C-alpha cells in the first residue's frame, strides 16, 4: 500500500496527474529525501529535514512549508501506511511554469509517497551483497540531494546487468560513494570512508556509523580509499543507507570477500549505530 501527497493534500493512487510543465519532470529541478519509520518512530528525521534545507539553499529553492510542517506531513503519511517499516520519499520541486531554463515565477511543490520498507535482516547481512566499481561521471555537487540521478541510475543498471547489487563510484582513482549508498572499508582494524566533501552525499546513516565507530573507540580514517586499495586490499567493506543501515559486501568486482564472522568489528558498529539513530 502506497500513500501519496501532492502540493497540499493526500491523494488516491492513480489520481496523481503530473502537469507536463512541472520542473521536476522537465529539468529534475528539485531535491528530495528518504526517511524510514520503524514501528511509527522516524529514524533521523531531524537530520533529514536539516539536509533538505541545506540542499534547498544550495539550489536556491524556497521550501513551500516550514520544516515543522513538512515533518508533520511526513509523519502523517508514514502513519497512514500500516507496516512495521515505512519509507517516506519526499521531494520539493521548483514548481509548474512554462518551460524556460531560468527560475520561473512559480510556487515550489512538495510531493511525497510513503510505502512499506524492505527490512534487511542480520541473516541477509551475513550473506552480504556484491558491488562493481564504475567511473563517477556525476557533477561536482553530489552533497546536494538533487532529483537529477541519471548517472546513478545508469551505474545501478550496470551493476544489475553485471549480476551485482550496487555500483561503487570511482573518481580520479578514488572511491567516492555508491549509486544510492555510502561506502566503508575495513583494513587491519581501521575503518575508512570518504570525507564529506562536495563530491559525495553526506549520508545520515554514514554520520551515525562514524559516531558509532568513534564511540566504540575503533580507528577511523575519514579519507578517500584508492580504487586499488578498495578493490584489492580491504578485508571487509560495507555500504550504508537509510533503507539498509549497514550492508556488508561479499564481493568487489570479481574478488570474493570472506563472509562476515561473528567477531567482525562491523557487528558492534551496526549495534551502536542503531542505538544512536533510534535513541
Ligand atoms: N539514497 N549516497 C547516495 C548517492 C544516496 O542516494 C544515498 C541514499 C546515500 C545514503 O544516504 P542516507 O544514509 O542519508 O540514506 C548516499 C536514498 C536512500 C535513495 O535515493 O533512495
Short mmCIF file of C-alpha atoms and ligand atoms in Angstrom, two decimals:
data_model
loop_
_atom_site.label_atom_id
_atom_site.label_comp_id
_atom_site.label_asym_id
_atom_site.label_seq_id
_atom_site.Cartn_x
_atom_site.Cartn_y
_atom_site.Cartn_z
CA UNK A 1 0.00 0.00 0.00
CA UNK A 2 1.39 3.38 -1.02
CA UNK A 3 0.18 6.75 0.24
CA UNK A 4 0.59 9.84 -1.97
CA UNK A 5 0.68 13.55 -1.25
CA UNK A 6 0.89 16.31 -3.84
CA UNK A 7 1.15 20.06 -3.22
CA UNK A 8 -1.33 20.46 -0.37
CA UNK A 9 -3.24 17.20 0.06
CA UNK A 10 -3.18 13.44 0.22
CA UNK A 11 -4.42 11.87 -3.00
CA UNK A 12 -5.65 8.47 -4.06
CA UNK A 13 -3.39 6.18 -6.05
CA UNK A 14 -3.91 6.82 -9.76
CA UNK A 15 -5.02 10.41 -9.23
CA UNK A 16 -1.55 11.86 -9.30
CA UNK A 17 -1.71 13.70 -12.63
CA UNK A 18 1.63 15.45 -13.06
CA UNK A 19 1.49 18.70 -15.03
CA UNK A 20 3.71 18.31 -18.08
CA UNK A 21 5.39 21.63 -17.37
CA UNK A 22 6.35 20.65 -13.83
CA UNK A 23 10.04 21.43 -13.40
CA UNK A 24 10.80 18.23 -11.51
CA UNK A 25 9.58 16.47 -14.62
CA UNK A 26 11.17 18.74 -17.26
CA UNK A 27 14.50 19.51 -15.60
CA UNK A 28 14.85 17.38 -12.48
CA UNK A 29 14.72 20.84 -10.87
CA UNK A 30 14.32 19.85 -7.24
CA UNK A 31 15.63 17.99 -4.24
CA UNK A 32 14.48 15.08 -2.10
CA UNK A 33 14.92 12.94 1.00
CA UNK A 34 14.10 9.38 2.00
CA UNK A 35 13.38 8.69 5.67
CA UNK A 36 12.44 5.46 7.40
CA UNK A 37 9.90 4.95 10.16
CA UNK A 38 10.16 1.84 12.35
CA UNK A 39 7.01 0.95 14.28
CA UNK A 40 5.89 4.54 13.81
CA UNK A 41 9.14 6.13 15.00
CA UNK A 42 11.21 8.10 12.47
CA UNK A 43 14.94 7.42 12.17
CA UNK A 44 16.99 10.60 11.93
CA UNK A 45 14.09 12.73 10.69
CA UNK A 46 15.60 15.95 12.10
CA UNK A 47 18.85 15.22 10.25
CA UNK A 48 16.95 14.50 7.02
CA UNK A 49 14.98 17.75 7.35
CA UNK A 50 18.17 19.67 8.02
CA UNK A 51 19.78 18.18 4.93
CA UNK A 52 16.65 19.04 2.90
CA UNK A 53 17.11 22.64 3.99
CA UNK A 54 20.82 22.54 3.03
CA UNK A 55 20.00 21.09 -0.41
CA UNK A 56 17.25 23.67 -0.94
CA UNK A 57 19.55 26.57 -0.05
CA UNK A 58 22.27 25.18 -2.33
CA UNK A 59 19.93 25.25 -5.34
CA UNK A 60 18.17 28.46 -4.25
CA UNK A 61 14.85 26.72 -3.77
CA UNK A 62 12.30 28.10 -1.32
CA UNK A 63 10.59 25.42 0.75
CA UNK A 64 6.79 25.61 0.37
CA UNK A 65 6.31 24.73 4.05
CA UNK A 66 8.28 25.17 7.25
CA UNK A 67 10.39 22.20 8.35
CA UNK A 68 7.90 21.61 11.18
CA UNK A 69 5.01 21.49 8.70
CA UNK A 70 6.96 19.10 6.46
CA UNK A 71 7.76 16.96 9.48
CA UNK A 72 4.05 16.75 10.32
CA UNK A 73 3.04 15.83 6.75
CA UNK A 74 5.79 13.18 6.52
CA UNK A 75 4.73 11.68 9.86
CA UNK A 76 1.06 11.71 8.84
CA UNK A 77 1.95 9.91 5.60
CA UNK A 78 4.01 7.29 7.44
CA UNK A 79 1.16 6.76 9.90
CA UNK A 80 -1.27 6.01 7.08
CA UNK A 81 0.84 3.04 5.91
CA UNK A 82 0.17 0.04 8.06
CA UNK A 83 3.58 -1.58 8.18
CA UNK A 84 6.41 -2.18 10.67
CA UNK A 85 8.86 -0.32 8.44
CA UNK A 86 7.76 2.59 6.25
CA UNK A 87 9.89 4.58 3.82
CA UNK A 88 8.76 8.11 3.06
CA UNK A 89 10.14 9.70 -0.10
CA UNK A 90 9.57 13.45 -0.20
CA UNK A 91 10.68 15.94 -2.80
CA UNK A 92 10.43 19.65 -3.40
CA UNK A 93 10.37 20.88 -6.98
CA UNK A 94 10.57 24.44 -8.24
CA UNK A 95 7.02 24.04 -9.44
CA UNK A 96 4.89 24.37 -12.54
CA UNK A 97 5.60 27.03 -15.17
CA UNK A 98 6.08 27.34 -18.95
CA UNK A 99 9.46 25.80 -19.71
CA UNK A 100 12.31 28.29 -19.51
CA UNK A 101 15.68 27.47 -18.01
CA UNK A 102 15.96 30.41 -15.60
CA UNK A 103 13.92 30.41 -12.40
CA UNK A 104 10.24 31.00 -13.27
CA UNK A 105 7.65 32.79 -11.21
CA UNK A 106 6.25 29.60 -9.71
CA UNK A 107 5.28 28.08 -6.40
CA UNK A 108 7.53 25.27 -5.18
CA UNK A 109 5.74 21.96 -4.76
CA UNK A 110 6.01 19.25 -2.11
CA UNK A 111 5.30 15.74 -3.39
CA UNK A 112 5.71 12.54 -1.45
CA UNK A 113 4.89 8.90 -1.23
CA UNK A 114 5.09 6.53 1.71
CA UNK A 115 5.24 2.76 1.36
CA UNK A 116 6.30 -0.32 3.30
CA UNK A 117 10.09 -0.53 3.56
CA UNK A 118 12.16 -3.62 2.94
CA UNK A 119 13.70 -4.84 6.20
CA UNK A 120 17.21 -6.23 5.88
CA UNK A 121 17.89 -8.92 8.43
CA UNK A 122 21.18 -9.88 10.05
CA UNK A 123 20.84 -13.15 8.10
CA UNK A 124 20.93 -11.16 4.86
CA UNK A 125 23.89 -9.21 6.23
CA UNK A 126 25.78 -12.46 6.76
CA UNK A 127 25.28 -13.23 3.09
CA UNK A 128 26.11 -9.68 2.02
CA UNK A 129 25.82 -8.10 -1.43
CA UNK A 130 28.24 -7.73 -4.30
CA UNK A 131 29.37 -4.49 -5.95
CA UNK A 132 31.15 -3.43 -9.09
CA UNK A 133 33.23 -0.29 -9.47
CA UNK A 134 32.28 2.22 -12.18
CA UNK A 135 33.55 5.68 -13.19
CA UNK A 136 31.94 8.51 -11.24
CA UNK A 137 30.61 10.69 -14.04
CA UNK A 138 28.38 12.88 -11.87
CA UNK A 139 28.64 16.62 -11.29
CA UNK A 140 30.78 18.29 -8.62
CA UNK A 141 27.92 18.94 -6.15
CA UNK A 142 26.84 15.49 -5.04
CA UNK A 143 26.40 16.78 -1.47
CA UNK A 144 23.10 18.18 -2.74
CA UNK A 145 20.38 15.51 -2.73
CA UNK A 146 19.22 16.51 -6.20
CA UNK A 147 16.47 14.87 -8.21
CA UNK A 148 18.98 14.52 -11.06
CA UNK A 149 20.00 10.89 -10.71
CA UNK A 150 20.67 9.82 -14.29
CA UNK A 151 24.33 8.82 -13.69
CA UNK A 152 23.25 6.98 -10.52
CA UNK A 153 20.55 5.11 -12.42
CA UNK A 154 22.96 4.16 -15.22
CA UNK A 155 25.51 2.95 -12.66
CA UNK A 156 22.94 0.89 -10.77
CA UNK A 157 21.69 -0.62 -14.01
CA UNK A 158 25.27 -1.54 -14.94
CA UNK A 159 25.55 -3.27 -11.55
CA UNK A 160 22.30 -5.17 -12.07
CA UNK A 161 23.38 -6.26 -15.54
CA UNK A 162 26.70 -7.46 -14.07
CA UNK A 163 24.77 -9.53 -11.50
CA UNK A 164 25.77 -7.18 -8.68
CA UNK A 165 23.68 -5.25 -6.16
CA UNK A 166 25.34 -1.87 -6.15
CA UNK A 167 27.79 0.24 -8.16
CA UNK A 168 30.65 1.95 -6.35
CA UNK A 169 31.81 5.19 -7.97
CA UNK A 170 35.50 5.87 -8.62
CA UNK A 171 36.63 9.41 -9.41
CA UNK A 172 40.27 10.28 -10.18
CA UNK A 173 41.32 6.85 -8.89
CA UNK A 174 39.48 7.15 -5.55
CA UNK A 175 36.22 5.70 -4.22
CA UNK A 176 33.61 8.41 -3.62
CA UNK A 177 30.38 6.59 -2.71
CA UNK A 178 27.92 4.25 -4.39
CA UNK A 179 24.88 4.88 -6.61
CA UNK A 180 22.48 5.08 -3.64
CA UNK A 181 24.67 4.48 -0.59
CA UNK A 182 27.94 5.42 1.13
CA UNK A 183 30.94 3.10 1.22
CA UNK A 184 33.15 1.96 4.12
CA UNK A 185 36.21 -0.32 4.03
CA UNK A 186 37.96 -2.15 6.87
CA UNK A 187 41.68 -2.88 6.71
CA UNK A 188 43.90 -4.06 9.58
CA UNK A 189 41.38 -2.87 12.16
CA UNK A 190 40.93 0.59 10.65
CA UNK A 191 37.66 1.81 9.09
CA UNK A 192 37.91 4.02 6.01
CA UNK A 193 35.30 6.19 4.35
CA UNK A 194 35.48 9.20 2.04
CA UNK A 195 35.30 12.59 3.79
CA UNK A 196 32.06 14.53 3.46
CA UNK A 197 33.12 16.88 0.70
CA UNK A 198 31.12 18.32 -2.20
CA UNK A 199 31.66 15.15 -4.22
CA UNK A 200 29.58 12.82 -2.02
CA UNK A 201 26.25 12.84 -0.25
CA UNK A 202 26.89 13.06 3.48
CA UNK A 203 24.61 10.15 4.34
CA UNK A 204 22.62 10.38 7.55
CA UNK A 205 23.40 6.69 8.11
CA UNK A 206 27.07 7.42 7.39
CA UNK A 207 27.05 10.04 10.17
CA UNK A 208 25.54 7.63 12.72
CA UNK A 209 28.08 4.97 11.69
CA UNK A 210 31.00 7.37 12.14
CA UNK A 211 29.67 8.36 15.57
CA UNK A 212 29.31 4.66 16.47
CA UNK A 213 32.86 3.81 15.35
CA UNK A 214 34.24 6.72 17.41
CA UNK A 215 32.05 5.82 20.39
CA UNK A 216 33.36 2.26 20.37
CA UNK A 217 36.94 3.55 20.26
CA UNK A 218 37.71 1.93 16.90
CA UNK A 219 40.12 3.53 14.45
CA UNK A 220 38.55 5.52 11.63
CA UNK A 221 40.15 7.41 8.79
CA UNK A 222 37.81 9.79 7.02
CA UNK A 223 39.97 9.72 3.95
CA UNK A 224 39.49 8.57 0.41
CA UNK A 225 40.28 4.94 -0.42
CA UNK A 226 42.11 4.48 -3.69
CA UNK A 227 40.28 2.17 -6.08
CA UNK A 228 43.19 -0.29 -5.90
CA UNK A 229 43.07 -0.33 -2.08
CA UNK A 230 39.31 -0.85 -2.08
CA UNK A 231 39.31 -3.45 -4.85
CA UNK A 232 42.30 -5.45 -3.65
CA UNK A 233 43.19 -4.80 -0.02
CA UNK A 234 40.23 -4.19 2.28
CA UNK A 235 39.37 -7.35 4.22
CA UNK A 236 35.77 -6.26 4.71
CA UNK A 237 33.59 -3.48 3.42
CA UNK A 238 30.00 -2.32 3.60
CA UNK A 239 27.58 0.13 2.10
CA UNK A 240 25.17 2.23 4.14
CA UNK A 241 21.86 4.00 3.59
CA UNK A 242 18.58 4.87 5.25
CA UNK A 243 16.92 1.78 3.81
CA UNK A 244 19.74 -0.68 4.65
CA UNK A 245 21.59 0.69 7.69
CA UNK A 246 24.76 -1.35 7.10
CA UNK A 247 25.01 -3.97 4.35
CA UNK A 248 28.31 -5.89 4.16
CA UNK A 249 29.88 -6.72 0.82
CA UNK A 250 30.54 -10.31 -0.24
CA UNK A 251 32.38 -9.37 -3.44
CA UNK A 252 34.03 -6.38 -5.10
CA UNK A 253 34.16 -6.93 -8.85
CA UNK A 254 35.50 -10.48 -9.21
CA UNK A 255 37.16 -10.58 -5.75
CA UNK A 256 35.21 -12.51 -3.13
CA UNK A 257 35.35 -11.25 0.46
CA UNK A 258 35.25 -13.54 3.48
CA UNK A 259 31.74 -13.94 4.92
CA UNK A 260 31.28 -11.70 7.94
CA UNK A 261 32.48 -13.57 11.02
CA UNK A 262 30.81 -13.23 14.42
CA UNK A 263 33.96 -11.48 15.58
CA UNK A 264 33.89 -8.83 12.87
CA UNK A 265 34.04 -5.24 14.16
CA UNK A 266 31.16 -4.46 11.83
CA UNK A 267 28.60 -6.09 14.14
CA UNK A 268 29.23 -3.84 17.16
CA UNK A 269 29.25 -0.84 14.82
CA UNK A 270 25.84 -1.88 13.49
CA UNK A 271 24.52 -2.32 17.03
CA UNK A 272 25.83 1.01 18.25
CA UNK A 273 24.71 2.94 15.18
CA UNK A 274 21.23 1.54 15.62
CA UNK A 275 21.21 2.67 19.26
CA UNK A 276 22.42 6.15 18.29
CA UNK A 277 19.97 6.57 15.42
CA UNK A 278 16.97 5.17 17.30
CA UNK A 279 17.80 6.79 20.61
N1 LIG B 1 19.85 7.18 -1.15
N2 LIG B 1 24.77 8.36 -1.40
C1 LIG B 1 23.79 8.45 -2.33
C2 LIG B 1 24.16 8.82 -3.72
C3 LIG B 1 22.46 8.17 -1.97
O1 LIG B 1 21.49 8.28 -2.89
C4 LIG B 1 22.16 7.79 -0.63
C5 LIG B 1 20.76 7.49 -0.17
C6 LIG B 1 23.22 7.72 0.30
C7 LIG B 1 22.97 7.36 1.74
O2 LIG B 1 22.36 8.43 2.42
P1 LIG B 1 21.44 8.19 3.70
O3 LIG B 1 22.23 7.41 4.69
O4 LIG B 1 21.14 9.57 4.18
O5 LIG B 1 20.23 7.45 3.23
C8 LIG B 1 24.50 8.02 -0.12
C9 LIG B 1 18.44 7.07 -0.83
C10 LIG B 1 18.14 6.02 0.18
C11 LIG B 1 17.66 6.91 -2.13
O6 LIG B 1 17.95 7.66 -3.05
O7 LIG B 1 16.76 6.08 -2.20
#
